[in-house]
PDB file of C-alpha atoms in Angstrom:
ATOM      1  CA  MET A   1     123.840 -19.539-107.621  1.00 46.00           C
ATOM      2  CA  LYS A   2     122.512 -22.772-106.532  1.00 45.00           C
ATOM      3  CA  HIS A   3     121.537 -21.410-102.714  1.00 45.00           C
ATOM      4  CA  PHE A   4     120.456 -17.934-104.554  1.00 41.00           C
ATOM      5  CA  ASN A   5     117.759 -19.717-106.915  1.00 48.00           C
ATOM      6  CA  SER A   6     116.702 -21.750-103.697  1.00 48.00           C
ATOM      7  CA  PHE A   7     115.849 -18.677-101.906  1.00 44.00           C
ATOM      8  CA  LEU A   8     114.336 -16.890-105.065  1.00 45.00           C
ATOM      9  CA  GLN A   9     112.070 -20.122-105.024  1.00 49.00           C
ATOM     10  CA  SER A  10     111.415 -19.951-101.429  1.00 51.00           C
ATOM     11  CA  GLU A  11     110.478 -16.337-101.589  1.00 49.00           C
ATOM     12  CA  ASP A  12     108.078 -16.905-104.807  1.00 50.00           C
ATOM     13  CA  VAL A  13     106.285 -19.363-102.522  1.00 49.00           C
ATOM     14  CA  HIS A  14     105.811 -16.825 -99.577  1.00 55.00           C
ATOM     15  CA  PHE A  15     104.343 -14.488-102.088  1.00 51.00           C
ATOM     16  CA  ARG A  16     102.065 -16.630-103.346  1.00 54.00           C
ATOM     17  CA  GLU A  17     100.940 -17.657-100.028  1.00 58.00           C
ATOM     18  CA  GLN A  18     100.602 -14.090 -98.935  1.00 53.00           C
ATOM     19  CA  SER A  19      98.635 -13.067-101.837  1.00 52.00           C
ATOM     20  CA  THR A  20      96.129 -16.304-101.277  1.00 57.00           C
ATOM     21  CA  ARG A  21      95.908 -14.667 -97.682  1.00 57.00           C
ATOM     22  CA  ALA A  22      95.420 -11.245 -98.867  1.00 51.00           C
ATOM     23  CA  SER A  23      92.670 -12.271-101.372  1.00 52.00           C
ATOM     24  CA  LYS A  24      90.955 -14.090 -98.725  1.00 55.00           C
ATOM     25  CA  ASN A  25      91.101 -11.256 -96.192  1.00 54.00           C
ATOM     26  CA  LEU A  26      89.990  -8.858 -98.637  1.00 50.00           C
ATOM     27  CA  ARG A  27      87.169 -11.276-100.216  1.00 49.00           C
ATOM     28  CA  ALA A  28      88.456 -10.389-103.505  1.00 46.00           C
ATOM     29  CA  SER A  29      87.209 -11.583-106.602  1.00 40.00           C
ATOM     30  CA  PHE A  30      89.262 -12.247-109.876  1.00 38.00           C
ATOM     31  CA  ARG A  31      88.583  -8.727-110.922  1.00 44.00           C
ATOM     32  CA  ARG A  32      90.201  -7.345-107.769  1.00 51.00           C
ATOM     33  CA  SER A  33      93.433  -9.482-108.207  1.00 54.00           C
ATOM     34  CA  GLY A  34      95.369  -6.066-109.137  1.00 58.00           C
ATOM     35  CA  GLU A  35      94.512  -4.819-105.800  1.00 61.00           C
ATOM     36  CA  VAL A  36      95.402  -7.905-103.950  1.00 66.00           C
ATOM     37  CA  VAL A  37      99.144  -7.736-105.644  1.00 70.00           C
ATOM     38  CA  ASP A  38      99.035  -3.955-104.836  1.00 71.00           C
ATOM     39  CA  VAL A  39      98.317  -4.849-101.093  1.00 70.00           C
ATOM     40  CA  VAL A  40     101.137  -7.578-101.093  1.00 73.00           C
ATOM     41  CA  LYS A  41     103.692  -5.215-102.615  1.00 74.00           C
ATOM     42  CA  GLU A  42     102.674  -2.491 -99.949  1.00 74.00           C
ATOM     43  CA  GLN A  43     103.009  -5.370 -97.085  1.00 72.00           C
ATOM     44  CA  LEU A  44     106.793  -6.319 -98.613  1.00 75.00           C
ATOM     45  CA  ASN A  45     107.859  -2.729 -99.124  1.00 75.00           C
ATOM     46  CA  MET A  46     106.991  -2.162 -95.393  1.00 73.00           C
ATOM     47  CA  VAL A  47     108.722  -5.312 -94.248  1.00 71.00           C
ATOM     48  CA  PHE A  48     111.717  -4.717 -96.327  1.00 72.00           C
ATOM     49  CA  LYS A  49     111.946  -0.970 -95.093  1.00 72.00           C
ATOM     50  CA  GLY A  50     111.615  -1.848 -91.395  1.00 67.00           C
ATOM     51  CA  GLU A  51     114.078  -1.446 -88.535  1.00 67.00           C
ATOM     52  CA  LYS A  52     114.740  -4.812 -88.478  1.00 70.00           C
ATOM     53  CA  LYS A  53     116.884  -6.668 -91.284  1.00 71.00           C
ATOM     54  CA  ILE A  54     116.023  -9.149 -93.247  1.00 72.00           C
ATOM     55  CA  THR A  55     118.938 -12.052 -93.392  1.00 71.00           C
ATOM     56  CA  ASN A  56     117.379 -15.425 -93.778  1.00 75.00           C
ATOM     57  CA  THR A  57     113.514 -16.622 -94.544  1.00 74.00           C
ATOM     58  CA  GLU A  58     112.759 -16.967 -90.736  1.00 76.00           C
ATOM     59  CA  ASP A  59     113.536 -13.102 -90.393  1.00 74.00           C
ATOM     60  CA  PHE A  60     111.281 -12.909 -93.297  1.00 73.00           C
ATOM     61  CA  LYS A  61     108.433 -14.647 -92.304  1.00 72.00           C
ATOM     62  CA  GLY A  62     108.586 -13.300 -88.551  1.00 74.00           C
ATOM     63  CA  ALA A  63     108.714  -9.628 -90.047  1.00 73.00           C
ATOM     64  CA  LEU A  64     105.135 -10.535 -92.193  1.00 71.00           C
ATOM     65  CA  LYS A  65     103.394 -10.962 -88.913  1.00 72.00           C
ATOM     66  CA  THR A  66     104.432  -7.707 -87.571  1.00 72.00           C
ATOM     67  CA  VAL A  67     102.613  -5.954 -90.648  1.00 70.00           C
ATOM     68  CA  PRO A  68      99.037  -7.437 -90.682  1.00 70.00           C
ATOM     69  CA  PHE A  69      96.481  -6.613 -93.802  1.00 65.00           C
ATOM     70  CA  SER A  70      94.560  -4.580 -91.203  1.00 69.00           C
ATOM     71  CA  LYS A  71      97.283  -2.422 -90.676  1.00 71.00           C
ATOM     72  CA  ILE A  72      97.835  -1.918 -94.390  1.00 71.00           C
ATOM     73  CA  GLN A  73      94.142  -1.291 -95.095  1.00 68.00           C
ATOM     74  CA  GLU A  74      93.940   1.204 -92.291  1.00 70.00           C
ATOM     75  CA  GLN A  75      96.931   3.217 -94.030  1.00 71.00           C
ATOM     76  CA  ARG A  76      95.138   3.229 -97.339  1.00 67.00           C
ATOM     77  CA  LEU A  77      91.840   4.083 -95.919  1.00 65.00           C
ATOM     78  CA  LYS A  78      93.846   7.118 -94.445  1.00 67.00           C
ATOM     79  CA  SER A  79      95.363   7.779 -97.814  1.00 69.00           C
ATOM     80  CA  LEU A  80      91.872   7.713 -99.293  1.00 63.00           C
ATOM     81  CA  GLU A  81      90.319  10.167 -96.499  1.00 62.00           C
ATOM     82  CA  LYS A  82      93.081  12.746 -97.007  1.00 64.00           C
ATOM     83  CA  ASP A  83      92.770  12.877-100.487  1.00 63.00           C
ATOM     84  CA  SER A  84      89.255  12.327-100.879  1.00 73.00           C
ATOM     85  CA  GLN A  85      87.195  15.711-100.954  1.00 79.00           C
ATOM     86  CA  PRO A  86      83.811  14.020 -99.783  1.00 79.00           C
ATOM     87  CA  ILE A  87      85.727  12.654 -96.974  1.00 80.00           C
ATOM     88  CA  ILE A  88      87.398  16.058 -96.259  1.00 83.00           C
ATOM     89  CA  GLN A  89      84.118  17.851 -96.593  1.00 86.00           C
ATOM     90  CA  LEU A  90      82.321  15.203 -94.346  1.00 86.00           C
ATOM     91  CA  ARG A  91      85.262  15.751 -91.554  1.00 87.00           C
ATOM     92  CA  LYS A  92      84.193  19.557 -91.712  1.00 90.00           C
ATOM     93  CA  LYS A  93      80.486  18.767 -91.146  1.00 92.00           C
ATOM     94  CA  LEU A  94      80.943  16.338 -88.506  1.00 93.00           C
ATOM     95  CA  LYS A  95      83.475  18.524 -86.560  1.00 95.00           C
ATOM     96  CA  PRO A  96      81.578  21.231 -84.893  1.00 95.00           C
ATOM     97  CA  GLU A  97      78.882  18.221 -83.685  1.00 95.00           C
ATOM     98  CA  LEU A  98      81.531  16.692 -82.079  1.00 95.00           C
ATOM     99  CA  GLN A  99      83.659  19.423 -80.724  1.00 97.00           C
ATOM    100  CA  ASP A 100      79.935  20.138 -78.638  1.00 96.00           C
ATOM    101  CA  LEU A 101      80.561  16.564 -77.471  1.00 96.00           C
ATOM    102  CA  VAL A 102      83.641  17.196 -76.400  1.00 96.00           C
ATOM    103  CA  ASN A 103      82.758  20.326 -74.582  1.00 97.00           C
ATOM    104  CA  HIS A 104      79.820  18.692 -72.554  1.00 97.00           C
ATOM    105  CA  GLN A 105      82.269  15.949 -71.434  1.00 96.00           C
ATOM    106  CA  ARG A 106      84.287  18.926 -70.131  1.00 96.00           C
ATOM    107  CA  LEU A 107      81.492  20.637 -68.404  1.00 97.00           C
ATOM    108  CA  THR A 108      80.346  17.146 -66.856  1.00 96.00           C
ATOM    109  CA  ILE A 109      83.963  16.843 -65.602  1.00 96.00           C
ATOM    110  CA  LEU A 110      83.445  20.114 -63.720  1.00 97.00           C
ATOM    111  CA  GLU A 111      79.915  19.318 -62.237  1.00 96.00           C
ATOM    112  CA  ALA A 112      81.519  15.959 -60.600  1.00 94.00           C
ATOM    113  CA  GLY A 113      83.954  18.222 -58.967  1.00 94.00           C
ATOM    114  CA  GLU A 114      87.776  18.355 -58.064  1.00 95.00           C
ATOM    115  CA  VAL A 115      90.099  18.883 -55.112  1.00 94.00           C
ATOM    116  CA  PHE A 116      92.811  21.335 -55.682  1.00 95.00           C
ATOM    117  CA  ASN A 117      95.718  22.631 -53.876  1.00 93.00           C
ATOM    118  CA  VAL A 118      95.696  26.577 -52.621  1.00 92.00           C
ATOM    119  CA  PRO A 119      98.901  28.356 -52.826  1.00 89.00           C
ATOM    120  CA  LYS A 120     101.599  28.447 -50.460  1.00 82.00           C
ATOM    121  CA  SER A 121     101.159  31.952 -49.368  1.00 77.00           C
ATOM    122  CA  ASN A 122      97.942  31.087 -47.621  1.00 74.00           C
ATOM    123  CA  LYS A 123      99.319  29.034 -44.746  1.00 77.00           C
ATOM    124  CA  ARG A 124      95.721  28.734 -43.158  1.00 86.00           C
ATOM    125  CA  LEU A 125      94.086  26.810 -46.134  1.00 88.00           C
ATOM    126  CA  LYS A 126      95.486  23.928 -47.711  1.00 90.00           C
ATOM    127  CA  THR A 127      93.059  22.474 -50.274  1.00 92.00           C
ATOM    128  CA  LEU A 128      89.645  23.901 -52.274  1.00 94.00           C
ATOM    129  CA  PHE A 129      87.160  21.914 -53.240  1.00 95.00           C
ATOM    130  CA  CYS A 130      85.150  23.397 -56.412  1.00 96.00           C
ATOM    131  CA  ARG A 131      82.203  22.028 -58.371  1.00 96.00           C
ATOM    132  CA  LEU A 132      80.112  23.413 -60.823  1.00 97.00           C
ATOM    133  CA  SER A 133      76.139  23.693 -60.597  1.00 96.00           C
ATOM    134  CA  SER A 134      73.905  21.612 -62.655  1.00 95.00           C
ATOM    135  CA  ASN A 135      72.793  24.628 -64.619  1.00 96.00           C
ATOM    136  CA  HIS A 136      76.185  25.488 -65.398  1.00 96.00           C
ATOM    137  CA  LYS A 137      75.560  29.049 -64.122  1.00 96.00           C
ATOM    138  CA  THR A 138      77.530  28.754 -60.695  1.00 96.00           C
ATOM    139  CA  LEU A 139      81.073  27.476 -59.264  1.00 97.00           C
ATOM    140  CA  HIS A 140      80.403  26.030 -55.707  1.00 97.00           C
ATOM    141  CA  TYR A 141      83.398  26.040 -53.620  1.00 96.00           C
ATOM    142  CA  GLY A 142      84.735  25.759 -50.017  1.00 94.00           C
ATOM    143  CA  TYR A 143      88.445  25.398 -48.474  1.00 93.00           C
ATOM    144  CA  ASP A 144      89.518  22.483 -46.298  1.00 91.00           C
ATOM    145  CA  ILE A 145      86.105  20.810 -46.417  1.00 87.00           C
ATOM    146  CA  VAL A 146      85.668  17.349 -44.703  1.00 82.00           C
ATOM    147  CA  THR A 147      83.121  15.007 -45.511  1.00 78.00           C
ATOM    148  CA  PRO A 148      82.169  11.527 -43.921  1.00 74.00           C
ATOM    149  CA  ASP A 149      83.766   8.705 -45.555  1.00 72.00           C
ATOM    150  CA  ASN A 150      85.874  11.017 -47.715  1.00 73.00           C
ATOM    151  CA  THR A 151      83.081  11.264 -50.433  1.00 81.00           C
ATOM    152  CA  CYS A 152      82.648  14.450 -52.470  1.00 87.00           C
ATOM    153  CA  PRO A 153      80.703  17.488 -50.966  1.00 91.00           C
ATOM    154  CA  THR A 154      77.702  18.269 -52.069  1.00 91.00           C
ATOM    155  CA  ILE A 155      76.838  21.617 -53.827  1.00 93.00           C
ATOM    156  CA  ASP A 156      75.065  22.227 -50.408  1.00 92.00           C
ATOM    157  CA  GLU A 157      77.902  21.776 -48.480  1.00 92.00           C
ATOM    158  CA  LEU A 158      79.901  24.206 -50.124  1.00 95.00           C
ATOM    159  CA  PRO A 159      79.822  27.453 -48.487  1.00 95.00           C
ATOM    160  CA  GLU A 160      81.117  30.081 -51.289  1.00 94.00           C
ATOM    161  CA  LYS A 161      79.954  30.324 -55.012  1.00 94.00           C
ATOM    162  CA  LEU A 162      80.941  32.293 -57.891  1.00 95.00           C
ATOM    163  CA  ASN A 163      78.615  33.240 -60.552  1.00 95.00           C
ATOM    164  CA  VAL A 164      79.891  32.178 -64.158  1.00 95.00           C
ATOM    165  CA  HIS A 165      78.765  35.560 -65.834  1.00 93.00           C
ATOM    166  CA  ASP A 166      81.251  37.565 -62.966  1.00 93.00           C
ATOM    167  CA  ILE A 167      84.018  35.284 -64.583  1.00 94.00           C
ATOM    168  CA  GLU A 168      86.199  37.768 -66.591  1.00 93.00           C
ATOM    169  CA  GLY A 169      88.985  35.648 -67.560  1.00 93.00           C
ATOM    170  CA  ILE A 170      91.232  32.875 -66.663  1.00 95.00           C
ATOM    171  CA  ILE A 171      95.246  32.908 -66.217  1.00 94.00           C
ATOM    172  CA  LEU A 172      97.317  30.172 -66.510  1.00 95.00           C
ATOM    173  CA  TRP A 173     100.061  30.987 -64.210  1.00 93.00           C
ATOM    174  CA  ARG A 174     102.755  28.815 -66.831  1.00 91.00           C
ATOM    175  CA  ASP A 175     102.193  31.435 -69.666  1.00 90.00           C
ATOM    176  CA  MET A 176     102.670  34.613 -67.207  1.00 86.00           C
ATOM    177  CA  LYS A 177     106.271  36.515 -67.646  1.00 82.00           C
ATOM    178  CA  LYS A 178     106.015  39.483 -65.998  1.00 81.00           C
ATOM    179  CA  ASN A 179     104.287  40.472 -62.728  1.00 80.00           C
ATOM    180  CA  LYS A 180     103.680  37.300 -61.592  1.00 80.00           C
ATOM    181  CA  PRO A 181     103.154  36.599 -57.950  1.00 83.00           C
ATOM    182  CA  LYS A 182     105.656  34.529 -56.440  1.00 81.00           C
ATOM    183  CA  ASN A 183     103.119  31.979 -55.164  1.00 81.00           C
ATOM    184  CA  TRP A 184     102.259  31.533 -58.680  1.00 86.00           C
ATOM    185  CA  ASP A 185     105.148  29.185 -59.233  1.00 85.00           C
ATOM    186  CA  SER A 186     103.177  25.573 -60.106  1.00 91.00           C
ATOM    187  CA  PRO A 187     102.897  25.011 -63.949  1.00 93.00           C
ATOM    188  CA  LEU A 188      99.454  23.266 -62.970  1.00 95.00           C
ATOM    189  CA  GLY A 189      98.052  26.445 -61.660  1.00 94.00           C
ATOM    190  CA  PHE A 190      95.387  28.906 -62.990  1.00 96.00           C
ATOM    191  CA  SER A 191      93.569  31.562 -61.639  1.00 95.00           C
ATOM    192  CA  LEU A 192      89.808  32.915 -62.283  1.00 96.00           C
ATOM    193  CA  GLU A 193      89.435  36.677 -62.500  1.00 94.00           C
ATOM    194  CA  TYR A 194      86.139  37.642 -61.479  1.00 93.00           C
ATOM    195  CA  ASN A 195      84.320  41.000 -60.400  1.00 88.00           C
ATOM    196  CA  GLN A 196      81.118  40.427 -58.192  1.00 76.00           C
ATOM    197  CA  SER A 197      80.367  44.281 -57.714  1.00 70.00           C
ATOM    198  CA  THR A 198      78.356  46.338 -59.723  1.00 61.00           C
ATOM    199  CA  ALA A 199      80.501  49.639 -59.172  1.00 55.00           C
ATOM    200  CA  MET A 200      82.717  50.789 -61.865  1.00 59.00           C
ATOM    201  CA  ASP A 201      85.966  51.162 -59.887  1.00 57.00           C
ATOM    202  CA  ALA A 202      85.745  47.748 -58.026  1.00 69.00           C
ATOM    203  CA  ALA A 203      88.932  45.793 -58.070  1.00 77.00           C
ATOM    204  CA  THR A 204      89.001  42.679 -59.928  1.00 83.00           C
ATOM    205  CA  LYS A 205      89.714  39.526 -57.699  1.00 90.00           C
ATOM    206  CA  THR A 206      91.257  36.078 -58.568  1.00 91.00           C
ATOM    207  CA  LEU A 207      90.250  32.608 -57.388  1.00 94.00           C
ATOM    208  CA  ASP A 208      93.585  30.542 -57.444  1.00 93.00           C
ATOM    209  CA  PHE A 209      93.746  26.789 -58.265  1.00 95.00           C
ATOM    210  CA  ILE A 210      96.829  24.484 -58.369  1.00 95.00           C
ATOM    211  CA  SER A 211      95.607  20.961 -60.070  1.00 96.00           C
ATOM    212  CA  GLN A 212      96.982  18.032 -58.873  1.00 94.00           C
ATOM    213  CA  THR A 213      97.313  16.090 -61.974  1.00 95.00           C
ATOM    214  CA  VAL A 214      98.075  17.296 -65.603  1.00 96.00           C
ATOM    215  CA  GLU A 215      95.185  15.815 -66.690  1.00 96.00           C
ATOM    216  CA  VAL A 216      92.842  17.513 -64.151  1.00 96.00           C
ATOM    217  CA  PHE A 217      94.649  20.973 -65.404  1.00 97.00           C
ATOM    218  CA  SER A 218      93.624  20.298 -68.800  1.00 97.00           C
ATOM    219  CA  TYR A 219      90.027  19.266 -67.985  1.00 97.00           C
ATOM    220  CA  TRP A 220      89.338  22.117 -65.645  1.00 97.00           C
ATOM    221  CA  THR A 221      91.140  25.171 -68.024  1.00 97.00           C
ATOM    222  CA  ASP A 222      89.258  23.507 -70.952  1.00 97.00           C
ATOM    223  CA  GLY A 223      85.977  23.675 -68.650  1.00 97.00           C
ATOM    224  CA  ILE A 224      86.294  27.121 -67.827  1.00 97.00           C
ATOM    225  CA  ASN A 225      86.750  28.077 -71.555  1.00 96.00           C
ATOM    226  CA  VAL A 226      83.522  26.211 -72.317  1.00 97.00           C
ATOM    227  CA  LEU A 227      81.507  28.074 -69.666  1.00 96.00           C
ATOM    228  CA  ARG A 228      83.075  31.306 -71.099  1.00 95.00           C
ATOM    229  CA  LYS A 229      81.741  30.452 -75.027  1.00 94.00           C
ATOM    230  CA  LYS A 230      84.806  29.533 -76.578  1.00 95.00           C
ATOM    231  CA  ASP A 231      85.717  25.436 -77.529  1.00 95.00           C
ATOM    232  CA  ALA A 232      87.916  23.044 -75.320  1.00 95.00           C
ATOM    233  CA  CYS A 233      91.112  23.463 -77.110  1.00 93.00           C
ATOM    234  CA  ASN A 234      94.082  21.728 -75.045  1.00 94.00           C
ATOM    235  CA  GLU A 235      96.229  18.882 -76.292  1.00 94.00           C
ATOM    236  CA  SER A 236      93.700  16.159 -74.714  1.00 94.00           C
ATOM    237  CA  ALA A 237      90.810  18.167 -76.199  1.00 95.00           C
ATOM    238  CA  GLN A 238      91.928  17.904 -79.776  1.00 95.00           C
ATOM    239  CA  GLN A 239      93.215  14.349 -79.580  1.00 94.00           C
ATOM    240  CA  HIS A 240      89.454  13.446 -78.163  1.00 95.00           C
ATOM    241  CA  LEU A 241      88.049  15.108 -81.224  1.00 95.00           C
ATOM    242  CA  SER A 242      90.719  13.926 -83.538  1.00 92.00           C
ATOM    243  CA  MET A 243      89.561  10.089 -82.172  1.00 93.00           C
ATOM    244  CA  LEU A 244      85.775  11.025 -82.359  1.00 94.00           C
ATOM    245  CA  LEU A 245      86.657  12.192 -86.116  1.00 91.00           C
ATOM    246  CA  ASP A 246      88.567   9.201 -87.016  1.00 86.00           C
ATOM    247  CA  MET A 247      86.013   6.812 -85.415  1.00 87.00           C
ATOM    248  CA  GLU A 248      82.887   8.478 -86.879  1.00 88.00           C
ATOM    249  CA  ILE A 249      84.560   8.358 -90.497  1.00 83.00           C
ATOM    250  CA  LYS A 250      85.390   4.572 -89.868  1.00 77.00           C
ATOM    251  CA  ILE A 251      81.989   4.032 -88.964  1.00 78.00           C
ATOM    252  CA  ARG A 252      80.434   5.577 -92.045  1.00 76.00           C
ATOM    253  CA  GLN A 253      82.920   3.706 -94.524  1.00 69.00           C
ATOM    254  CA  LEU A 254      82.563   0.302 -92.720  1.00 64.00           C
ATOM    255  CA  ASP A 255      84.206  -2.048 -95.392  1.00 54.00           C
ATOM    256  CA  ILE A 256      84.159   0.618 -98.212  1.00 55.00           C
ATOM    257  CA  LEU A 257      87.369  -0.900 -99.499  1.00 51.00           C
ATOM    258  CA  ASP A 258      85.722  -4.452 -99.767  1.00 52.00           C
ATOM    259  CA  ILE A 259      82.756  -3.571-101.603  1.00 52.00           C
ATOM    260  CA  GLU A 260      83.095  -4.479-105.005  1.00 50.00           C
ATOM    261  CA  GLY A 261      83.719  -2.362-107.934  1.00 54.00           C
ATOM    262  CA  LEU A 262      82.968   0.607-105.324  1.00 56.00           C
ATOM    263  CA  SER A 263      85.520   3.803-104.778  1.00 62.00           C
ATOM    264  CA  LEU A 264      85.137   7.017-103.618  1.00 60.00           C
ATOM    265  CA  PRO A 265      84.670   9.904-106.092  1.00 66.00           C
ATOM    266  CA  ASP A 266      87.182  12.486-106.119  1.00 68.00           C
ATOM    267  CA  HIS A 267      84.630  15.518-106.164  1.00 72.00           C
ATOM    268  CA  PRO A 268      81.259  15.431-104.021  1.00 72.00           C
ATOM    269  CA  PRO A 269      78.078  14.978-106.167  1.00 75.00           C
ATOM    270  CA  SER A 270      76.330  17.658-107.836  1.00 82.00           C
ATOM    271  CA  ILE A 271      72.949  18.455-105.995  1.00 84.00           C
ATOM    272  CA  PRO A 272      69.923  17.813-108.524  1.00 86.00           C
ATOM    273  CA  PRO A 273      68.153  20.922-109.337  1.00 88.00           C
ATOM    274  CA  LEU A 274      64.827  22.062-107.349  1.00 86.00           C
ATOM    275  CA  PRO A 275      61.377  20.669-108.905  1.00 81.00           C
ATOM    276  CA  ASP A 276      59.159  22.919-110.789  1.00 83.00           C
ATOM    277  CA  ASN A 277      56.341  23.266-108.218  1.00 80.00           C
ATOM    278  CA  PHE A 278      55.921  21.735-104.798  1.00 74.00           C
ATOM    279  CA  ASN A 279      52.157  21.062-105.041  1.00 76.00           C
ATOM    280  CA  PHE A 280      53.004  17.402-104.110  1.00 70.00           C
ATOM    281  CA  HIS A 281      49.460  15.377-103.555  1.00 63.00           C
ATOM    282  CA  TYR A 282      49.078  12.225-101.809  1.00 63.00           C
ATOM    283  CA  ASN A 283      45.991   9.837-102.404  1.00 64.00           C
ATOM    284  CA  PHE A 284      45.572   7.758 -99.417  1.00 64.00           C
ATOM    285  CA  ASN A 285      42.414   6.426-100.360  1.00 60.00           C
TER     286      ASN A 285
END
């Protein structure tokens, strides 16, 4: 019983220390003491529910260091964002603008150009270099292009071109289940369907690409979709969009949890009525 009481006294000291530290981190006043206790409670819950078993005071101290107050505040902010209608509406408002930013970044990558492998069925050719024109109207490409110092070839050095408006679709080889050509065996391969003829019965052709990395495959297939008036939607694009949204929300809420007496409303404020007239007059004299 003596050891148990000693342990309780020790933990009481630690609780007081954590409360004092939380007050300083949260810059809390006396009126926010309840919030400080809530934060410390969350920290203790995370410690005791963690994977590491707490058997002594040293384990407890070590576990506390793995759960900083910044992490708890971040989780509280995420919970606040999830439940707050103003934040939900703000995310919806910001999303189109940030989606356009992701789309533009994909087109910038296409402008820089990339080297692709060629399907094995074409034994004469090994590589394909392709890049998008700055006006986003033409894909310029060439096979087995060699440049001095292994630099990226300029558009003028690429003999072939494909107008964006001639592209009828994009085929991802990995998604094809039936009637799949034997040479389309790479999961990083894709083909552009195009028709450069004005004749109604002209056959559709394909321009075939094999990406050398998953990242290139993701960026280029997204970029082609953007050229076709669609949004970048691959997993990496969704991650980038989510990251940008989170950053923008945080920037607009800097220290919002630390402002005395401030809390987010559950519903957006009402829009005031329009004035009776718009006959405003300014006297600059």
